[in-house]
mmCIF file of C-alpha atoms and ligand atoms in Angstrom:
data_model
loop_
_atom_site.group_PDB
_atom_site.id
_atom_site.type_symbol
_atom_site.label_atom_id
_atom_site.label_comp_id
_atom_site.label_asym_id
_atom_site.label_seq_id
_atom_site.Cartn_x
_atom_site.Cartn_y
_atom_site.Cartn_z
ATOM 1 C CA MET A 548 -24.136 -2.199 13.679
ATOM 2 C CA THR A 549 -23.342 1.022 15.496
ATOM 3 C CA VAL A 550 -19.687 1.977 15.030
ATOM 4 C CA ARG A 551 -18.043 2.793 18.349
ATOM 5 C CA VAL A 552 -15.432 5.405 17.465
ATOM 6 C CA GLY A 553 -12.298 5.981 19.549
ATOM 7 C CA LEU A 554 -11.109 9.576 19.244
ATOM 8 C CA ILE A 555 -7.447 10.461 19.686
ATOM 9 C CA GLY A 556 -6.946 14.196 20.095
ATOM 10 C CA ALA A 557 -9.574 16.550 21.417
ATOM 11 C CA GLY A 558 -8.193 19.869 20.167
ATOM 12 C CA VAL A 559 -9.878 22.071 17.570
ATOM 13 C CA MET A 560 -10.536 19.332 14.995
ATOM 14 C CA GLY A 561 -11.026 16.506 17.506
ATOM 15 C CA ALA A 562 -13.674 18.502 19.357
ATOM 16 C CA GLU A 563 -15.374 19.249 16.035
ATOM 17 C CA HIS A 564 -15.456 15.557 15.101
ATOM 18 C CA ALA A 565 -16.758 14.653 18.577
ATOM 19 C CA ARG A 566 -19.559 17.198 18.207
ATOM 20 C CA LEU A 567 -20.477 15.819 14.776
ATOM 21 C CA LEU A 568 -20.448 12.220 16.034
ATOM 22 C CA THR A 569 -22.731 13.143 18.898
ATOM 23 C CA ASP A 570 -25.126 15.490 17.083
ATOM 24 C CA SER A 571 -25.253 14.701 13.372
ATOM 25 C CA ILE A 572 -23.768 11.385 12.322
ATOM 26 C CA THR A 573 -25.960 8.315 12.110
ATOM 27 C CA GLY A 574 -24.689 4.799 12.770
ATOM 28 C CA ALA A 575 -21.879 5.762 15.132
ATOM 29 C CA THR A 576 -21.228 6.734 18.719
ATOM 30 C CA LEU A 577 -18.243 8.213 20.498
ATOM 31 C CA GLY A 578 -16.870 5.176 22.339
ATOM 32 C CA GLY A 579 -13.843 6.728 24.039
ATOM 33 C CA VAL A 580 -11.498 9.675 23.948
ATOM 34 C CA TYR A 581 -7.823 10.259 24.589
ATOM 35 C CA ASP A 582 -5.968 13.570 24.662
ATOM 36 C CA VAL A 583 -2.590 14.512 26.153
ATOM 37 C CA ASP A 584 -4.647 16.968 28.184
ATOM 38 C CA ALA A 585 -7.164 14.815 30.103
ATOM 39 C CA ARG A 586 -9.354 17.856 30.820
ATOM 40 C CA ARG A 587 -9.683 18.546 27.117
ATOM 41 C CA ALA A 588 -10.669 14.901 26.573
ATOM 42 C CA ALA A 589 -13.228 15.065 29.360
ATOM 43 C CA ALA A 590 -14.776 18.135 27.753
ATOM 44 C CA VAL A 591 -15.745 16.208 24.606
ATOM 45 C CA GLY A 592 -16.529 12.685 25.762
ATOM 46 C CA THR A 593 -17.711 10.689 28.711
ATOM 47 C CA ARG A 594 -15.258 7.776 28.559
ATOM 48 C CA VAL A 595 -11.725 9.125 28.829
ATOM 49 C CA LEU A 596 -8.803 6.736 28.483
ATOM 50 C CA ALA A 597 -5.361 7.630 29.794
ATOM 51 C CA ASP A 598 -3.461 5.580 27.195
ATOM 52 C CA PRO A 599 -3.996 6.098 23.438
ATOM 53 C CA PHE A 600 -2.724 2.618 22.572
ATOM 54 C CA ALA A 601 -5.130 1.038 25.071
ATOM 55 C CA LEU A 602 -7.915 3.022 23.384
ATOM 56 C CA ILE A 603 -6.903 1.685 19.958
ATOM 57 C CA ASP A 604 -6.784 -1.921 21.243
ATOM 58 C CA ASP A 605 -9.943 -1.623 23.366
ATOM 59 C CA ALA A 606 -12.512 -4.320 22.533
ATOM 60 C CA GLY A 607 -15.239 -1.684 22.841
ATOM 61 C CA ILE A 608 -13.753 0.428 20.015
ATOM 62 C CA ASP A 609 -14.521 -0.527 16.406
ATOM 63 C CA ALA A 610 -12.758 2.287 14.526
ATOM 64 C CA VAL A 611 -10.329 5.085 15.368
ATOM 65 C CA LEU A 612 -10.362 8.768 14.458
ATOM 66 C CA ILE A 613 -6.962 10.448 14.770
ATOM 67 C CA ALA A 614 -6.979 14.207 15.293
ATOM 68 C CA SER A 615 -3.896 14.613 17.473
ATOM 69 C CA SER A 616 -0.893 16.773 16.570
ATOM 70 C CA ASP A 617 0.655 16.044 13.166
ATOM 71 C CA PRO A 618 3.892 14.350 14.346
ATOM 72 C CA THR A 619 1.897 11.834 16.451
ATOM 73 C CA HIS A 620 -0.262 10.515 13.585
ATOM 74 C CA GLU A 621 2.110 7.814 12.382
ATOM 75 C CA GLN A 622 2.414 5.898 15.656
ATOM 76 C CA PHE A 623 -1.364 5.845 16.104
ATOM 77 C CA VAL A 624 -2.086 4.818 12.505
ATOM 78 C CA LEU A 625 0.465 1.997 12.756
ATOM 79 C CA ALA A 626 -1.080 0.799 16.036
ATOM 80 C CA GLY A 627 -4.553 0.939 14.460
ATOM 81 C CA LEU A 628 -3.359 -1.108 11.486
ATOM 82 C CA ALA A 629 -1.782 -3.664 13.842
ATOM 83 C CA ALA A 630 -5.154 -3.914 15.600
ATOM 84 C CA GLY A 631 -6.916 -4.339 12.238
ATOM 85 C CA LYS A 632 -9.195 -1.338 12.837
ATOM 86 C CA PRO A 633 -10.516 1.172 10.288
ATOM 87 C CA LEU A 634 -8.922 4.591 10.754
ATOM 88 C CA LEU A 635 -9.720 8.149 9.774
ATOM 89 C CA CYS A 636 -6.570 10.251 10.169
ATOM 90 C CA GLU A 637 -6.628 14.025 9.894
ATOM 91 C CA LYS A 638 -4.260 15.453 7.303
ATOM 92 C CA PRO A 639 -1.310 15.174 7.049
ATOM 93 C CA LEU A 640 -1.083 11.380 7.213
ATOM 94 C CA ALA A 641 2.449 12.025 8.532
ATOM 95 C CA PRO A 642 4.547 15.172 8.182
ATOM 96 C CA ASP A 643 7.448 13.334 6.507
ATOM 97 C CA VAL A 644 7.611 11.139 3.424
ATOM 98 C CA ALA A 645 9.353 8.256 5.226
ATOM 99 C CA GLY A 646 6.591 8.123 7.851
ATOM 100 C CA CYS A 647 3.895 8.047 5.160
ATOM 101 C CA LEU A 648 5.670 5.207 3.362
ATOM 102 C CA ARG A 649 5.929 3.204 6.601
ATOM 103 C CA ILE A 650 2.147 3.512 6.899
ATOM 104 C CA VAL A 651 1.616 2.524 3.249
ATOM 105 C CA ASP A 652 3.856 -0.544 3.725
ATOM 106 C CA ALA A 653 2.062 -1.538 6.924
ATOM 107 C CA GLU A 654 -1.341 -1.222 5.261
ATOM 108 C CA VAL A 655 -0.205 -3.184 2.208
ATOM 109 C CA SER A 656 0.962 -5.996 4.478
ATOM 110 C CA THR A 657 -2.523 -6.210 6.059
ATOM 111 C CA GLY A 658 -3.811 -6.867 2.529
ATOM 112 C CA ARG A 659 -6.735 -4.430 2.765
ATOM 113 C CA ARG A 660 -7.431 -0.726 2.937
ATOM 114 C CA LEU A 661 -8.153 0.432 6.462
ATOM 115 C CA VAL A 662 -6.825 4.023 6.361
ATOM 116 C CA SER A 663 -8.749 7.106 5.238
ATOM 117 C CA VAL A 664 -7.132 10.553 5.295
ATOM 118 C CA GLY A 665 -9.181 13.636 6.198
ATOM 119 C CA PHE A 666 -8.972 15.612 2.974
ATOM 120 C CA MET A 667 -12.457 17.029 3.513
ATOM 121 C CA ARG A 668 -12.564 19.207 0.399
ATOM 122 C CA ARG A 669 -13.389 16.080 -1.607
ATOM 123 C CA TYR A 670 -16.768 16.254 0.181
ATOM 124 C CA ASP A 671 -17.409 19.999 -0.162
ATOM 125 C CA PRO A 672 -20.562 20.467 -2.289
ATOM 126 C CA ALA A 673 -18.893 23.201 -4.409
ATOM 127 C CA TYR A 674 -15.810 21.087 -5.220
ATOM 128 C CA VAL A 675 -17.985 18.016 -5.874
ATOM 129 C CA GLU A 676 -20.058 20.066 -8.354
ATOM 130 C CA LEU A 677 -16.865 21.369 -9.975
ATOM 131 C CA LYS A 678 -15.635 17.811 -10.518
ATOM 132 C CA ARG A 679 -18.996 16.797 -11.959
ATOM 133 C CA THR A 680 -18.893 19.777 -14.378
ATOM 134 C CA LEU A 681 -15.380 18.884 -15.510
ATOM 135 C CA ASP A 682 -16.064 15.156 -15.839
ATOM 136 C CA ALA A 683 -19.269 15.851 -17.809
ATOM 137 C CA GLY A 684 -17.215 17.791 -20.372
ATOM 138 C CA GLU A 685 -19.223 20.983 -19.836
ATOM 139 C CA ILE A 686 -16.173 23.279 -19.937
ATOM 140 C CA GLY A 687 -14.050 21.113 -22.222
ATOM 141 C CA GLY A 688 -10.631 19.802 -21.316
ATOM 142 C CA ALA A 689 -8.918 21.546 -18.394
ATOM 143 C CA VAL A 690 -5.951 23.791 -19.140
ATOM 144 C CA LEU A 691 -5.448 25.883 -15.980
ATOM 145 C CA MET A 692 -6.706 26.278 -12.424
ATOM 146 C CA HIS A 693 -6.306 29.378 -10.241
ATOM 147 C CA CYS A 694 -6.642 28.812 -6.487
ATOM 148 C CA VAL A 695 -6.864 31.160 -3.521
ATOM 149 C CA HIS A 696 -6.212 29.874 0.025
ATOM 150 C CA ARG A 697 -6.311 32.600 2.651
ATOM 151 C CA ASN A 698 -6.447 32.314 6.425
ATOM 152 C CA ALA A 699 -7.271 35.334 8.610
ATOM 153 C CA SER A 700 -4.196 34.649 10.725
ATOM 154 C CA ALA A 701 -1.722 31.872 11.367
ATOM 155 C CA PRO A 702 -0.830 30.460 14.777
ATOM 156 C CA SER A 703 2.474 31.714 16.222
ATOM 157 C CA THR A 704 3.914 28.207 15.683
ATOM 158 C CA PHE A 705 3.463 28.462 11.893
ATOM 159 C CA THR A 706 6.582 28.306 9.706
ATOM 160 C CA SER A 707 7.094 29.206 6.044
ATOM 161 C CA SER A 708 7.182 25.490 5.190
ATOM 162 C CA MET A 709 3.766 25.030 6.779
ATOM 163 C CA LEU A 710 2.167 27.216 4.123
ATOM 164 C CA LEU A 711 2.918 24.195 1.947
ATOM 165 C CA THR A 712 2.630 21.245 4.351
ATOM 166 C CA SER A 713 -0.354 22.428 6.384
ATOM 167 C CA SER A 714 -2.270 24.773 4.060
ATOM 168 C CA ALA A 715 -1.511 24.072 0.377
ATOM 169 C CA THR A 716 -1.710 20.328 1.035
ATOM 170 C CA HIS A 717 -5.446 20.783 0.435
ATOM 171 C CA GLU A 718 -4.846 22.235 -3.050
ATOM 172 C CA ILE A 719 -2.346 19.449 -3.725
ATOM 173 C CA ASP A 720 -4.946 16.817 -2.909
ATOM 174 C CA ILE A 721 -7.811 18.563 -4.676
ATOM 175 C CA SER A 722 -5.752 19.018 -7.859
ATOM 176 C CA ARG A 723 -4.938 15.296 -7.998
ATOM 177 C CA TRP A 724 -8.567 14.392 -7.233
ATOM 178 C CA LEU A 725 -10.081 16.788 -9.774
ATOM 179 C CA PHE A 726 -7.782 15.930 -12.649
ATOM 180 C CA GLY A 727 -7.025 12.275 -11.824
ATOM 181 C CA ASP A 728 -3.406 13.160 -12.515
ATOM 182 C CA GLU A 729 -0.165 13.583 -10.609
ATOM 183 C CA ILE A 730 1.757 16.771 -9.863
ATOM 184 C CA ALA A 731 5.099 16.427 -11.632
ATOM 185 C CA ALA A 732 6.868 19.594 -10.430
ATOM 186 C CA VAL A 733 6.425 22.514 -8.035
ATOM 187 C CA THR A 734 7.701 26.102 -8.189
ATOM 188 C CA VAL A 735 7.278 28.576 -5.327
ATOM 189 C CA HIS A 736 7.391 32.346 -5.878
ATOM 190 C CA ARG A 737 7.955 34.727 -2.976
ATOM 191 C CA PRO A 738 6.018 38.002 -3.164
ATOM 192 C CA ARG A 739 6.917 40.880 -0.860
ATOM 193 C CA PRO A 740 5.967 39.551 2.613
ATOM 194 C CA SER A 741 2.952 41.161 4.237
ATOM 195 C CA SER A 742 3.728 43.463 7.164
ATOM 196 C CA ARG A 743 1.882 40.975 9.430
ATOM 197 C CA ALA A 744 4.076 38.078 8.309
ATOM 198 C CA GLY A 745 6.780 38.375 10.971
ATOM 199 C CA GLU A 746 9.385 35.715 10.183
ATOM 200 C CA LEU A 747 7.163 34.007 7.635
ATOM 201 C CA GLN A 748 7.383 34.056 3.876
ATOM 202 C CA ASP A 749 3.712 34.983 3.583
ATOM 203 C CA PRO A 750 2.106 35.054 1.049
ATOM 204 C CA GLN A 751 3.513 32.496 -1.384
ATOM 205 C CA LEU A 752 2.523 31.825 -4.964
ATOM 206 C CA LEU A 753 2.827 28.184 -5.978
ATOM 207 C CA VAL A 754 2.741 26.654 -9.426
ATOM 208 C CA PHE A 755 1.978 22.949 -9.811
ATOM 209 C CA GLU A 756 2.731 21.316 -13.157
ATOM 210 C CA LEU A 757 0.537 18.282 -13.681
ATOM 211 C CA ALA A 758 1.938 15.362 -15.648
ATOM 212 C CA GLY A 759 -0.728 15.872 -18.327
ATOM 213 C CA GLY A 760 0.205 19.541 -18.774
ATOM 214 C CA VAL A 761 -2.466 21.362 -16.730
ATOM 215 C CA LEU A 762 -0.980 24.238 -14.690
ATOM 216 C CA VAL A 763 -2.371 25.059 -11.240
ATOM 217 C CA ASP A 764 -1.434 28.269 -9.440
ATOM 218 C CA VAL A 765 -2.141 28.674 -5.734
ATOM 219 C CA GLU A 766 -1.966 31.843 -3.679
ATOM 220 C CA VAL A 767 -1.414 30.841 -0.054
ATOM 221 C CA PHE A 768 -1.748 33.763 2.350
ATOM 222 C CA VAL A 769 -2.116 32.806 6.005
ATOM 223 C CA ASN A 770 -2.286 36.288 7.523
ATOM 224 C CA ALA A 771 -4.868 37.799 5.191
ATOM 225 C CA GLN A 772 -6.617 39.426 8.167
ATOM 226 C CA TYR A 773 -10.126 39.745 6.716
ATOM 227 C CA GLY A 774 -11.122 36.070 7.023
ATOM 228 C CA TYR A 775 -10.892 32.500 5.750
ATOM 229 C CA ASP A 776 -11.308 32.638 1.988
ATOM 230 C CA VAL A 777 -10.889 29.502 -0.132
ATOM 231 C CA ARG A 778 -11.916 29.289 -3.783
ATOM 232 C CA CYS A 779 -10.749 28.331 -7.220
ATOM 233 C CA GLU A 780 -11.470 28.833 -10.900
ATOM 234 C CA LEU A 781 -10.883 26.011 -13.340
ATOM 235 C CA VAL A 782 -10.321 27.110 -16.925
ATOM 236 C CA GLY A 783 -11.343 24.687 -19.633
ATOM 237 C CA GLU A 784 -11.014 24.805 -23.401
ATOM 238 C CA LYS A 785 -14.553 26.122 -23.821
ATOM 239 C CA GLY A 786 -15.534 27.617 -20.469
ATOM 240 C CA SER A 787 -14.668 28.068 -16.839
ATOM 241 C CA ALA A 788 -16.177 26.881 -13.570
ATOM 242 C CA GLY A 789 -15.319 27.576 -9.973
ATOM 243 C CA ALA A 790 -15.742 26.417 -6.414
ATOM 244 C CA SER A 791 -16.288 29.038 -3.764
ATOM 245 C CA GLY A 792 -18.001 29.620 -0.443
ATOM 246 C CA PRO A 793 -18.559 32.316 2.141
ATOM 247 C CA VAL A 794 -15.684 34.124 3.842
ATOM 248 C CA THR A 795 -15.753 32.808 7.415
ATOM 249 C CA PRO A 796 -13.584 33.153 10.553
ATOM 250 C CA ASP A 797 -11.905 29.797 9.903
ATOM 251 C CA TRP A 798 -12.168 26.457 8.101
ATOM 252 C CA ARG A 799 -14.672 24.913 10.501
ATOM 253 C CA ASP A 800 -17.468 27.158 9.240
ATOM 254 C CA ARG A 801 -16.408 27.215 5.590
ATOM 255 C CA PHE A 802 -16.156 23.439 5.374
ATOM 256 C CA ALA A 803 -18.779 22.444 7.990
ATOM 257 C CA GLU A 804 -20.844 20.474 5.479
ATOM 258 C CA ALA A 805 -17.726 18.846 3.998
ATOM 259 C CA TYR A 806 -16.621 17.647 7.456
ATOM 260 C CA ARG A 807 -20.088 16.260 8.159
ATOM 261 C CA ARG A 808 -20.281 14.414 4.825
ATOM 262 C CA GLU A 809 -16.735 13.100 5.186
ATOM 263 C CA LEU A 810 -17.417 11.656 8.633
ATOM 264 C CA GLN A 811 -20.772 10.166 7.609
ATOM 265 C CA ASP A 812 -19.201 8.547 4.553
ATOM 266 C CA TRP A 813 -16.378 7.116 6.672
ATOM 267 C CA VAL A 814 -18.860 5.654 9.170
ATOM 268 C CA ASP A 815 -21.032 4.234 6.351
ATOM 269 C CA GLY A 816 -17.900 2.702 4.823
ATOM 270 C CA VAL A 817 -16.834 1.168 8.147
ATOM 271 C CA ARG A 818 -20.290 -0.422 8.472
ATOM 272 C CA GLN A 819 -19.935 -1.882 4.986
ATOM 273 C CA GLY A 820 -16.311 -2.942 5.387
ATOM 274 C CA GLN A 821 -15.013 -0.348 2.894
ATOM 275 C CA ALA A 822 -12.418 2.413 3.264
ATOM 276 C CA ARG A 823 -13.756 5.611 1.681
ATOM 277 C CA GLY A 824 -12.239 9.014 0.827
ATOM 278 C CA ALA A 825 -8.548 9.745 0.384
ATOM 279 C CA SER A 826 -6.303 6.701 0.910
ATOM 280 C CA ALA A 827 -2.969 6.302 2.688
ATOM 281 C CA TRP A 828 -1.424 6.483 -0.787
ATOM 282 C CA ASP A 829 -3.115 9.859 -1.362
ATOM 283 C CA GLY A 830 -1.801 10.957 2.033
ATOM 284 C CA TYR A 831 1.708 9.906 1.050
ATOM 285 C CA VAL A 832 1.577 11.721 -2.301
ATOM 286 C CA ALA A 833 0.268 14.911 -0.669
ATOM 287 C CA THR A 834 3.210 14.899 1.752
ATOM 288 C CA ALA A 835 5.696 14.088 -1.041
ATOM 289 C CA VAL A 836 4.446 17.003 -3.173
ATOM 290 C CA ALA A 837 4.403 19.366 -0.188
ATOM 291 C CA GLN A 838 7.996 18.390 0.609
ATOM 292 C CA ALA A 839 9.005 19.062 -3.010
ATOM 293 C CA GLY A 840 7.363 22.462 -2.491
ATOM 294 C CA VAL A 841 9.453 23.071 0.652
ATOM 295 C CA THR A 842 12.580 22.297 -1.378
ATOM 296 C CA ALA A 843 11.365 24.642 -4.127
ATOM 297 C CA LEU A 844 10.766 27.383 -1.539
ATOM 298 C CA GLU A 845 14.143 26.986 0.123
ATOM 299 C CA ALA A 846 16.206 26.469 -3.033
ATOM 300 C CA GLY A 847 14.276 29.002 -5.090
ATOM 301 C CA ARG A 848 13.900 26.718 -8.088
ATOM 302 C CA ARG A 849 11.432 24.446 -9.850
ATOM 303 C CA THR A 850 11.505 21.072 -8.102
ATOM 304 C CA PRO A 851 10.388 17.796 -9.687
ATOM 305 C CA VAL A 852 8.249 15.423 -7.586
ATOM 306 C CA ARG A 853 9.579 11.880 -7.328
ATOM 307 C CA LEU A 854 7.098 9.235 -6.185
ATOM 308 C CA ALA A 855 7.540 5.651 -5.023
ATOM 309 C CA THR A 856 5.901 2.847 -7.025
ATOM 310 C CA LYS A 857 2.203 2.641 -6.295
ATOM 311 C CA PRO A 858 1.256 -0.685 -4.669
ATOM 312 C CA GLU A 859 -1.532 -2.725 -6.300
ATOM 313 C CA LEU A 860 -3.750 -2.230 -3.222
ATOM 314 C CA TYR A 861 -4.385 1.381 -4.268
ATOM 315 C CA ASN A 862 -5.352 0.753 -7.909
HETATM 316 C C1 ISE B 2021 -5.173 23.934 8.638
HETATM 317 O O1 ISE B 2021 -4.487 22.858 9.190
HETATM 318 C C2 ISE B 2021 -6.218 23.454 7.697
HETATM 319 O O2 ISE B 2021 -6.356 22.316 7.407
HETATM 320 C C3 ISE B 2021 -6.979 24.528 7.029
HETATM 321 O O3 ISE B 2021 -7.937 24.020 6.148
HETATM 322 C C4 ISE B 2021 -6.022 25.416 6.314
HETATM 323 O O4 ISE B 2021 -6.722 26.498 5.736
HETATM 324 C C5 ISE B 2021 -4.974 25.988 7.260
HETATM 325 O O5 ISE B 2021 -4.110 26.837 6.568
HETATM 326 C C6 ISE B 2021 -4.229 24.827 7.879
HETATM 327 O O6 ISE B 2021 -3.226 25.291 8.734
#
């Protein structure tokens, strides 16, 4: 079976996924594209549909990849679930906790996992090797992790909250994935803002307290000027190990292999009737932790993370 993928959103990430589907991914084709800007859609695919919901329901589309703007994700994921189609949704699943929970509820009522969330770092060879090292006991039990997340520059639409909801959401997800544990509380420190920061609180220094006691600190700096620089060092009881990569202009180059592996795994899963990668529940938790971080930033105090009860579907 060749998976005919419907793509919603043909901006930076949508165009990247379209290129991967056409050039590198086996077992799938680009079956149709929608974008608010029809010219942008036409630039990435041959079959352009004018209505995203018609694309989702189209009999010639087997699975849907959502790479539209963040606030539009929920409506498209819900429509995809109603159509019973596998979905890969770029992060965040939805920008607000309530939206994420509506998706979780809708998926639970279908009785099966159809939603995957695009947390591509889970597929980055360096992070995968780090998890293997930790799980094999090679550095002993984890005690701390130090993370750096720098972007060369942020778009003019970026807000101080987005350092948490758009950028640090990756460290939130990767911490949960690496340690198999939940983040119980978030504190946000505010260094002197960089002269390039404008209105933004940039950089920020975050501290995540995991339920099991591991502490994770994250420097998020979205106007670091020199490039895209993402890495971490995990400190264990008897050693340390890291994940790093080249400094690149932006995330597309740094995580090119991760995006390719993520998309291939999703397609392979669709062909086998399995949802792979981060789940809707993982998407919900990432948004819930990021929102706790926004509260911590605004209130200037340590903020506990409160999570809903995890449905059986995600165990
Ligand atoms: C962006 O949305 C991403 O996902 C990038 O990986 C991250 O580095 C950037 O800060 C986000 O805005």
